[in-house]
Short mmCIF file of C-alpha atoms in Angstrom, two decimals:
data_model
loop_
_atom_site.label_atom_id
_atom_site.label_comp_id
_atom_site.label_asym_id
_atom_site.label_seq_id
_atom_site.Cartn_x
_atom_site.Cartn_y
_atom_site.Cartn_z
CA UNK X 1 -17.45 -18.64 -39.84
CA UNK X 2 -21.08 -20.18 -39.56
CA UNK X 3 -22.90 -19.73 -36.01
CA UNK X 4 -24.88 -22.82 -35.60
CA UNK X 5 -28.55 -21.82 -34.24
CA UNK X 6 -27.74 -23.53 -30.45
CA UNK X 7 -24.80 -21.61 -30.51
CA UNK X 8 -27.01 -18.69 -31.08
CA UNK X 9 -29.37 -19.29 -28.39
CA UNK X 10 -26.53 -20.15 -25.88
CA UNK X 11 -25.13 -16.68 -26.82
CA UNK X 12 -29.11 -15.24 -26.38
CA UNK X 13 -29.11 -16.76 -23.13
CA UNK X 14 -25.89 -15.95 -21.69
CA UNK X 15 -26.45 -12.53 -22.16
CA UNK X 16 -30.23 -12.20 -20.91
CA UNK X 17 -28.47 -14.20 -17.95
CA UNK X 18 -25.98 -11.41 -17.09
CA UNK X 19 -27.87 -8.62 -17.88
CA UNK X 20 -30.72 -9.73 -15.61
CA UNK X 21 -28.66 -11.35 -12.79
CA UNK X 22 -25.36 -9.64 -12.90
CA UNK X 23 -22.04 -8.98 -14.32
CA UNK X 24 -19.74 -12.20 -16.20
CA UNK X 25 -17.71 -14.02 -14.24
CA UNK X 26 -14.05 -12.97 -13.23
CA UNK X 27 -11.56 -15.53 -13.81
CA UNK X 28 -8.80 -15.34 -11.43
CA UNK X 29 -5.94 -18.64 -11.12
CA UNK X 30 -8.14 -21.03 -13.11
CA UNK X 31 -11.37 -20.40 -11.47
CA UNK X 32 -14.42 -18.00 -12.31
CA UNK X 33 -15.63 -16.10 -9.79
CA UNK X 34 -19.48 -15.04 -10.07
CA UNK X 35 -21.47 -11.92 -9.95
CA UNK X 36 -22.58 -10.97 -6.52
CA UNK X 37 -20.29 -13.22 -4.78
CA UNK X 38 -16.09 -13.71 -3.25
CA UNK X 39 -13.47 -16.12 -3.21
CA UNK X 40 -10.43 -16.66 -0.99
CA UNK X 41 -7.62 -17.92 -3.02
CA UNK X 42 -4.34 -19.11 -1.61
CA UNK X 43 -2.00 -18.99 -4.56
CA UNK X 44 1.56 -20.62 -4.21
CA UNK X 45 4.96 -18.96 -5.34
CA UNK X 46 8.49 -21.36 -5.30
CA UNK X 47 12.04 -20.87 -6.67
CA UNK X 48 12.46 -24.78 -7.19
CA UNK X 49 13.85 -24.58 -3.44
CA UNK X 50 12.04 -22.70 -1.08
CA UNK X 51 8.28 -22.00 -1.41
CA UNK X 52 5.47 -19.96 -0.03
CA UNK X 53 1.67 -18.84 -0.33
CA UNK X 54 -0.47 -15.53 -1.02
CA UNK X 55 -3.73 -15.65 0.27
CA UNK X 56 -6.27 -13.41 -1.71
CA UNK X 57 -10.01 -12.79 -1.67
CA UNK X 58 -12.08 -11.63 -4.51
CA UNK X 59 -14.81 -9.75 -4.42
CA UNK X 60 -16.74 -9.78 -7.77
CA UNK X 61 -19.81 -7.41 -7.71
CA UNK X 62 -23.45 -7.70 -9.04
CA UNK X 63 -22.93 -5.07 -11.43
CA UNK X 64 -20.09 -4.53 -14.00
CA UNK X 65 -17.72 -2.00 -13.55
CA UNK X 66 -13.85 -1.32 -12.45
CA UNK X 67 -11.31 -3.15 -11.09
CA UNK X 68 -9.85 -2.12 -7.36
CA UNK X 69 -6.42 -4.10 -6.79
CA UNK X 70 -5.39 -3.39 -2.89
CA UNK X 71 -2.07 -4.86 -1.31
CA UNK X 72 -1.84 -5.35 2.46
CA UNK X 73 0.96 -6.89 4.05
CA UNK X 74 3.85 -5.83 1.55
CA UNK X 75 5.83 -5.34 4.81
CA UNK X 76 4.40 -8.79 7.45
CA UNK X 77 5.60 -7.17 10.45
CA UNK X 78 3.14 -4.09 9.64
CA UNK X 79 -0.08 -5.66 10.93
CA UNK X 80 -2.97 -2.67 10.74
CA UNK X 81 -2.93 -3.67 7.05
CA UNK X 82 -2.93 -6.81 7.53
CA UNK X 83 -5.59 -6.96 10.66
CA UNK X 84 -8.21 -4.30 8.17
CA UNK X 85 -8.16 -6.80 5.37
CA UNK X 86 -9.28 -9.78 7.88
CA UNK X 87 -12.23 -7.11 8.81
CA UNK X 88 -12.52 -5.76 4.89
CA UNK X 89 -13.59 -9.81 4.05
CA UNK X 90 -16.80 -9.37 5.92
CA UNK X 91 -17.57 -5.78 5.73
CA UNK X 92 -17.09 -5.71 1.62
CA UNK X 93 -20.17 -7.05 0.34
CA UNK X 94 -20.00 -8.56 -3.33
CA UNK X 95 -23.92 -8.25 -3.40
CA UNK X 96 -24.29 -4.72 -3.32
CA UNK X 97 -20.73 -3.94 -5.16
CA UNK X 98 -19.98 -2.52 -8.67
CA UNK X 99 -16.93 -4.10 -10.48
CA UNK X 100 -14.42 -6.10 -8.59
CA UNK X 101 -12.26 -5.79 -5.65
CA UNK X 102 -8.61 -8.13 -5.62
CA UNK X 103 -7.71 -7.73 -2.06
CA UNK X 104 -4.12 -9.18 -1.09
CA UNK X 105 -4.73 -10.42 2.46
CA UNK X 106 -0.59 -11.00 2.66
CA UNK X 107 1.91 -10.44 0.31
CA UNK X 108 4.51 -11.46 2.27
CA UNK X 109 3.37 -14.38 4.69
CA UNK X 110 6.94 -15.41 5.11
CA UNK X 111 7.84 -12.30 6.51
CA UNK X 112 4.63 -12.30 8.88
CA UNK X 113 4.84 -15.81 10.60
CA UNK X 114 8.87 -15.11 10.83
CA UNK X 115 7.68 -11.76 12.63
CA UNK X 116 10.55 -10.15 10.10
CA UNK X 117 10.44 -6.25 9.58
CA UNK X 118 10.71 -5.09 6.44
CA UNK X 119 12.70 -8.59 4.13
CA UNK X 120 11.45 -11.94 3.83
CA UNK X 121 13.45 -14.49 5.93
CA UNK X 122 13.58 -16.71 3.22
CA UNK X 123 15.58 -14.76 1.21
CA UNK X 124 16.61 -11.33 2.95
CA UNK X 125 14.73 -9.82 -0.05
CA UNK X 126 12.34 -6.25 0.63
CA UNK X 127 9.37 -6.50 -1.64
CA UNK X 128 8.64 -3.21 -1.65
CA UNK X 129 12.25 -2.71 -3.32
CA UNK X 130 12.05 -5.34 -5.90
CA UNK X 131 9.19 -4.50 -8.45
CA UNK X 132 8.20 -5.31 -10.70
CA UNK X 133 9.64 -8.15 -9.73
CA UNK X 134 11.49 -11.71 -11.80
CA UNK X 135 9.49 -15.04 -12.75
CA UNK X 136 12.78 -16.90 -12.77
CA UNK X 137 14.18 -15.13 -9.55
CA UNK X 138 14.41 -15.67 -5.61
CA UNK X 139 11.45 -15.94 -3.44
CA UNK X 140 10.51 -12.42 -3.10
CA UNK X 141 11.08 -10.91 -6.62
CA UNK X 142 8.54 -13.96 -7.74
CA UNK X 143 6.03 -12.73 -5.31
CA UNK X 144 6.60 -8.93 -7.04
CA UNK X 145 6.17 -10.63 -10.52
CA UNK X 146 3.24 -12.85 -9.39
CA UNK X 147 1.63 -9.44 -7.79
CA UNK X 148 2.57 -6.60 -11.12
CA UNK X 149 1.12 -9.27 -13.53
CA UNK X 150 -2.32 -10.66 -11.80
CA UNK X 151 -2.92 -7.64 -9.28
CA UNK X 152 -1.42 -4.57 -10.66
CA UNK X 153 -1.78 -5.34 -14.36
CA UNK X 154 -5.69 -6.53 -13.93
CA UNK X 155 -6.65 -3.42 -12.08
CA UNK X 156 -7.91 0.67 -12.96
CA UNK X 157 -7.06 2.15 -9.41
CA UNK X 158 -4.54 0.43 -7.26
CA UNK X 159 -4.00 1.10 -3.23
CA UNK X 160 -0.90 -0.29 -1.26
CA UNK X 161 -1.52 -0.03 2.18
CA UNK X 162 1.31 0.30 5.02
CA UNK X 163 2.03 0.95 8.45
CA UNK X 164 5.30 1.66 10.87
CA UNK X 165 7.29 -1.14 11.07
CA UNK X 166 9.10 -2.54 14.04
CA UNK X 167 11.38 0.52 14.69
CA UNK X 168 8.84 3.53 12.49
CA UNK X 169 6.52 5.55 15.07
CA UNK X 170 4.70 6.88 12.02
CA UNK X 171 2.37 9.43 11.57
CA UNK X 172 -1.30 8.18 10.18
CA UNK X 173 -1.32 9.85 6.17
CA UNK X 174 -2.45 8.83 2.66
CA UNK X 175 0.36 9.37 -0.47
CA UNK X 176 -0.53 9.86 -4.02
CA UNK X 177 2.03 10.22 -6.93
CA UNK X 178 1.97 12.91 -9.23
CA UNK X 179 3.79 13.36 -12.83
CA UNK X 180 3.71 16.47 -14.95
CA UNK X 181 3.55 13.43 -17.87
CA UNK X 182 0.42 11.97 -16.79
CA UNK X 183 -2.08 14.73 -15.61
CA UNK X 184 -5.50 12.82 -15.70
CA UNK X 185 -3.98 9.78 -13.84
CA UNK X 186 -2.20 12.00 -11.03
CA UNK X 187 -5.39 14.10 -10.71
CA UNK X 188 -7.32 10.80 -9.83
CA UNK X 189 -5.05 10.22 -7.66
CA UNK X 190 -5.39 13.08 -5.66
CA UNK X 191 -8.99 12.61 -5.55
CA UNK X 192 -8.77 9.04 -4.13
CA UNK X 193 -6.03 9.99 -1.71
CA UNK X 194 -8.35 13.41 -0.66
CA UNK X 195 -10.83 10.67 0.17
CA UNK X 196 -10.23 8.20 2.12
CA UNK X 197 -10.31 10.39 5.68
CA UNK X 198 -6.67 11.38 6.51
CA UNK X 199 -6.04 14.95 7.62
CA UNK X 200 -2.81 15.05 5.76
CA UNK X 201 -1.73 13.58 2.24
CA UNK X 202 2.03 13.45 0.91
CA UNK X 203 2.74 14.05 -2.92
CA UNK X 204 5.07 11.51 -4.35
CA UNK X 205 6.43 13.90 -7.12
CA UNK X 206 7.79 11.46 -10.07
CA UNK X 207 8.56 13.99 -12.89
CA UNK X 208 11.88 13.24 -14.08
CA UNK X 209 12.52 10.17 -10.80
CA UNK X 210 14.84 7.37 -12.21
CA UNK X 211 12.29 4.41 -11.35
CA UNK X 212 10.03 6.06 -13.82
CA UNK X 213 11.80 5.51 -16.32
CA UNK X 214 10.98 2.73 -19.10
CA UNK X 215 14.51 0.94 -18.97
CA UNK X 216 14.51 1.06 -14.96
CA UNK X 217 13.07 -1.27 -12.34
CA UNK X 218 10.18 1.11 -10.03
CA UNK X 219 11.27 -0.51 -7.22
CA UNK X 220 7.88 0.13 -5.39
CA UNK X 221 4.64 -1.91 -5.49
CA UNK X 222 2.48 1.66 -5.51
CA UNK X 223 4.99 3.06 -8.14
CA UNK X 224 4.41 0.10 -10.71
CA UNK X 225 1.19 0.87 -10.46
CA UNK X 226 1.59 4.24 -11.10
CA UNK X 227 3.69 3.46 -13.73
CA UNK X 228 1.84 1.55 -15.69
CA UNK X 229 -0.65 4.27 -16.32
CA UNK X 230 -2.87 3.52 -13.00
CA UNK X 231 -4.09 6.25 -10.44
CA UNK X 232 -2.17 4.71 -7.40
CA UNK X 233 -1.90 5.53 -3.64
CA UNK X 234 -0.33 4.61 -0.52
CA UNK X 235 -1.83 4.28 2.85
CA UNK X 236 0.49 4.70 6.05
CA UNK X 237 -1.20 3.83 9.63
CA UNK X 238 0.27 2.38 12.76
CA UNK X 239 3.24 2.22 14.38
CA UNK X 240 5.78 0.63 15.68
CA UNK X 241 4.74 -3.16 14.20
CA UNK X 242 1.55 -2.83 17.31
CA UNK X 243 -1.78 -4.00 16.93
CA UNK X 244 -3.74 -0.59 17.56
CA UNK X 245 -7.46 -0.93 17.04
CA UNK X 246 -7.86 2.54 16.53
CA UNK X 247 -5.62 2.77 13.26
CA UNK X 248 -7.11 -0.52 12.00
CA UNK X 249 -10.00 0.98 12.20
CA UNK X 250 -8.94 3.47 10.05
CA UNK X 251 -7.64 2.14 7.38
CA UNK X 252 -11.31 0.03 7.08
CA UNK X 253 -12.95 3.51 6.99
CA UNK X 254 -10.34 4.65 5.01
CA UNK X 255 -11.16 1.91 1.71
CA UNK X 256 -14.71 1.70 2.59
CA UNK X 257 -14.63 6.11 1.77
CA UNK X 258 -12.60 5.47 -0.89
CA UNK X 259 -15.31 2.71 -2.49
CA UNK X 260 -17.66 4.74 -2.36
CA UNK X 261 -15.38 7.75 -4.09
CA UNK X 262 -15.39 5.47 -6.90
CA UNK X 263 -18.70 4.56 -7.06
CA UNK X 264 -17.79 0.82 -6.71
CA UNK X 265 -20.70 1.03 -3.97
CA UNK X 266 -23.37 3.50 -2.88
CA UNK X 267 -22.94 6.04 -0.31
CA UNK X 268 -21.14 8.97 0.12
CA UNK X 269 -17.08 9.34 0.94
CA UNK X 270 -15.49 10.80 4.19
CA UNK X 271 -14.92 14.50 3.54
CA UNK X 272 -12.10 16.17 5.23
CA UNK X 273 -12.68 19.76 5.98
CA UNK X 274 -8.83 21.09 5.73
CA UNK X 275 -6.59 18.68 4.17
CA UNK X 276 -2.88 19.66 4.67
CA UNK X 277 -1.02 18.65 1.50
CA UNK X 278 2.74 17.88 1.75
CA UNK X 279 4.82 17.06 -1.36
CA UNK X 280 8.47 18.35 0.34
CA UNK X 281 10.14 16.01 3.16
CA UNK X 282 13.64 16.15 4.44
CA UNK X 283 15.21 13.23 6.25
CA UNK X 284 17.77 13.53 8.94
CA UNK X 285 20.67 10.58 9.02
CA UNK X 286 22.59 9.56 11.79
CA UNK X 287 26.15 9.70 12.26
CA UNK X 288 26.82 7.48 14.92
CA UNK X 289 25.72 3.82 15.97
CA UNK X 290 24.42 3.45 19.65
CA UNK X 291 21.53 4.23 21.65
CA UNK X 292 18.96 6.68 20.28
CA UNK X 293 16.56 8.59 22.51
CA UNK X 294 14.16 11.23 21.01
CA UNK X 295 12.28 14.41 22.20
CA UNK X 296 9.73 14.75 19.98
CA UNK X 297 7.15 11.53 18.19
CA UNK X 298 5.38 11.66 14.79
CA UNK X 299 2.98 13.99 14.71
CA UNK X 300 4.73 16.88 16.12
CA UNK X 301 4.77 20.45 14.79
CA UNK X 302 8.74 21.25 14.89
CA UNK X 303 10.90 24.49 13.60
CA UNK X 304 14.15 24.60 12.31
CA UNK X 305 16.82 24.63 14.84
CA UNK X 306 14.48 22.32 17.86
CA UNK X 307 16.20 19.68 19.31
CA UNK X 308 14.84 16.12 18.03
CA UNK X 309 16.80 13.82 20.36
CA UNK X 310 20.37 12.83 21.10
CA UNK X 311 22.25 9.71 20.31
CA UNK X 312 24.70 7.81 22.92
CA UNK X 313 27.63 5.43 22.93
CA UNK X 314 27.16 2.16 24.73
CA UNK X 315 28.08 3.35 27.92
CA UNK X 316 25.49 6.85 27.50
CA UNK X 317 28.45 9.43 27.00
CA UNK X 318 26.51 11.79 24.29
CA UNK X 319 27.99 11.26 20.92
CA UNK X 320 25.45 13.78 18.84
CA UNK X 321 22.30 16.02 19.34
CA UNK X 322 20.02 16.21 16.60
CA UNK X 323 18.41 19.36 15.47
CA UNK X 324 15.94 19.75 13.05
CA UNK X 325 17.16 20.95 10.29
CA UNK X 326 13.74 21.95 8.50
CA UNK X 327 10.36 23.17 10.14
CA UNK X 328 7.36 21.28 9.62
CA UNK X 329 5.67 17.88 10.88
CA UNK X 330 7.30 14.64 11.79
CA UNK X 331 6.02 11.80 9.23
CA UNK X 332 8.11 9.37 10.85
CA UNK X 333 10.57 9.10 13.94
CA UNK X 334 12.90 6.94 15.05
CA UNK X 335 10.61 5.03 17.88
CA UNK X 336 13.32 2.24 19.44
CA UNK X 337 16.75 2.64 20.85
CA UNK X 338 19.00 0.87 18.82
CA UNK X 339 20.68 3.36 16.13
CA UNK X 340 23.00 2.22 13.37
CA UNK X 341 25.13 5.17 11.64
CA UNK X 342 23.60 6.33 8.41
CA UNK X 343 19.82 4.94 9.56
CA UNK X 344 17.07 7.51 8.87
CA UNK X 345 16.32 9.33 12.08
CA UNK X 346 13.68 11.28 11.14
CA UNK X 347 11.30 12.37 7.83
CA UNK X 348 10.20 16.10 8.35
CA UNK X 349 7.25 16.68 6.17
CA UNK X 350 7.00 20.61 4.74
CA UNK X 351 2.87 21.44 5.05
CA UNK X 352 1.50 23.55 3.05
#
């Protein structure tokens, strides 16, 4: 094939044009995105009979590099997430960034204006249990496929970010996910999760897990990350579906550190003196349904054998007192009354 001379010189100048004024553009839903600049994108998802939206800012740096995919939102009624990616729009700064940032403002908007923990209204679906998700499915599992195929499969590093829902008082920690298969990728993602400011980091051990598996669904937005060969981690902080400005804040910190860990922008990363890493938990069920009323909140040091709380009938007459049945620190509690039999009660974390 023949390359006509003002093909050449378009080809010429298209690269002197890059080289000098930044990276090519990134095209994201139809539309390129320059170097040095960001664009909010509000991307719609139906089923043929209900419908809803995803609203996403790019940031697409100056200079080439790697791609950053970061999920807020997964869960609407957990609003830190949500609240640090309204700040991260300002504070990220395309001009003075390597590579490219996809940020997902909301994954789930339905489930945030309908003030749902943990399922989407629209179709009693949990995204974070539906990955990697159906293009010909309901509401929610299109919103998984929309996310594994344009987020997740467009990105090199990958960060879901959580907090305690409605009912979770939660403990403020970063989670990577480790596999004796893939060494390099679980070693990267120990050094993002080491990182990005949290004094304690859980180890999501996958060797031999089902969702890893090739012929399985992973279930998890983080884990189809992972799974697809991408260092991945998970950020949990806030509690109880409040607005605390104090764990917005850190989770800001928290991805700014991290951007600098991975050289998308100058600057040095937050480093933690003493890191407690945790990759054995134990969760306590309950037995009964009724009122719930704990001694302890997340946080908490606890040994084997200290009572947790108790659990009433309707009318207060003590049905069960909960124990601990490991030693360690409470990830997550129980933080509201109501108490179904067989909910999770509590997640003890083993430090070591």
């Amino acid at each position: 094939m023949s390359i006509t001379n003002k093909t050449l010189a378009c080809i010429i100048c298209s690269f002197f044009t890059y080289t000098l004024f930044g990276q090519m553009p990134f095209e994201f839903n139809g539309k390129k995105v320059l170097s040095g600049t960001k664009e909010h994108f509000t991307i719609s998802i139906s089923d043929g009979k209900q419908k809803t939206v995803v609203p996403i800012t790019i940031f697409h740096g100056k200079e080439d590099g790697e791609v950053l995919g970061i999920t807020a939102g997964v869960h609407g009624y957990e609003y830190a997430p949500i609240l640090a990616g309204q700040q991260l729009i300002d504070r990220i700064d395309p001009s003075t960034l390597r590579g490219t940032i996809i940020l997902v403002q909301i994954a789930n908007v339905e489930s945030f204006l309908g003030r749902s923990p943990y399922t989407n209204p629209k179709d009693n679906k949990n995204l974070n249990r539906v990955f990697p998700g159906d293009s010909k499915g309901s509401l929610t599992e299109r919103i998984a496929d929309f996310i594994t195929k344009e987020i997740i499969g467009r990105s090199d590093y990958f960060v879901d970010i959580h907090s305690g829902d409605a009912p979770e008082d939660l403990m403020a920690y970063v989670a990577y996910y480790q596999n004796d298969n893939l060494p390099e990728i679980s070693k990267k993602g120990r050094e993002m999760a080491a990182h990005m400011g949290f004094d304690h980091v859980i180890v999501f051990k996958t060797t031999g897990k089902d969702y890893m598996k090739s012929e399985n669904p992973s279930l998890y937005c983080s884990a189809e990350a992972f799974k697809k060969g991408i260092p991945s981690v998970d950020v949990e902080c806030g509690r109880l579906g409040m607005v605390e400005v104090e764990f917005v804040d850190r989770i800001v910190l928290g991805v700014e550190s991290l951007l600098a860990q991975l050289q998308f922008v100058e600057g040095s990363p937050i480093i933690t003196d003493q890191i407690a890493f945790i990759d054995e938990r134990n969760s306590q069920s309950s037995s009964y349904t009724g009122f719930f009323y704990p001694n302890k909140s997340s946080g908490d040091y606890i040994m084997k054998g200290m009572k947790i709380g108790h659990i009433t009938d309707f009318f207060g007459r003590t049905l069960e007192t909960i124990h601990a049945e490991e030693s360690g620190i409470i990830l997550y509690m129980l933080g509201t009354p109501p108490i179904n039999e067989g909910e999770t009660i509590v997640n003890i974390g083993k430090v070591n």
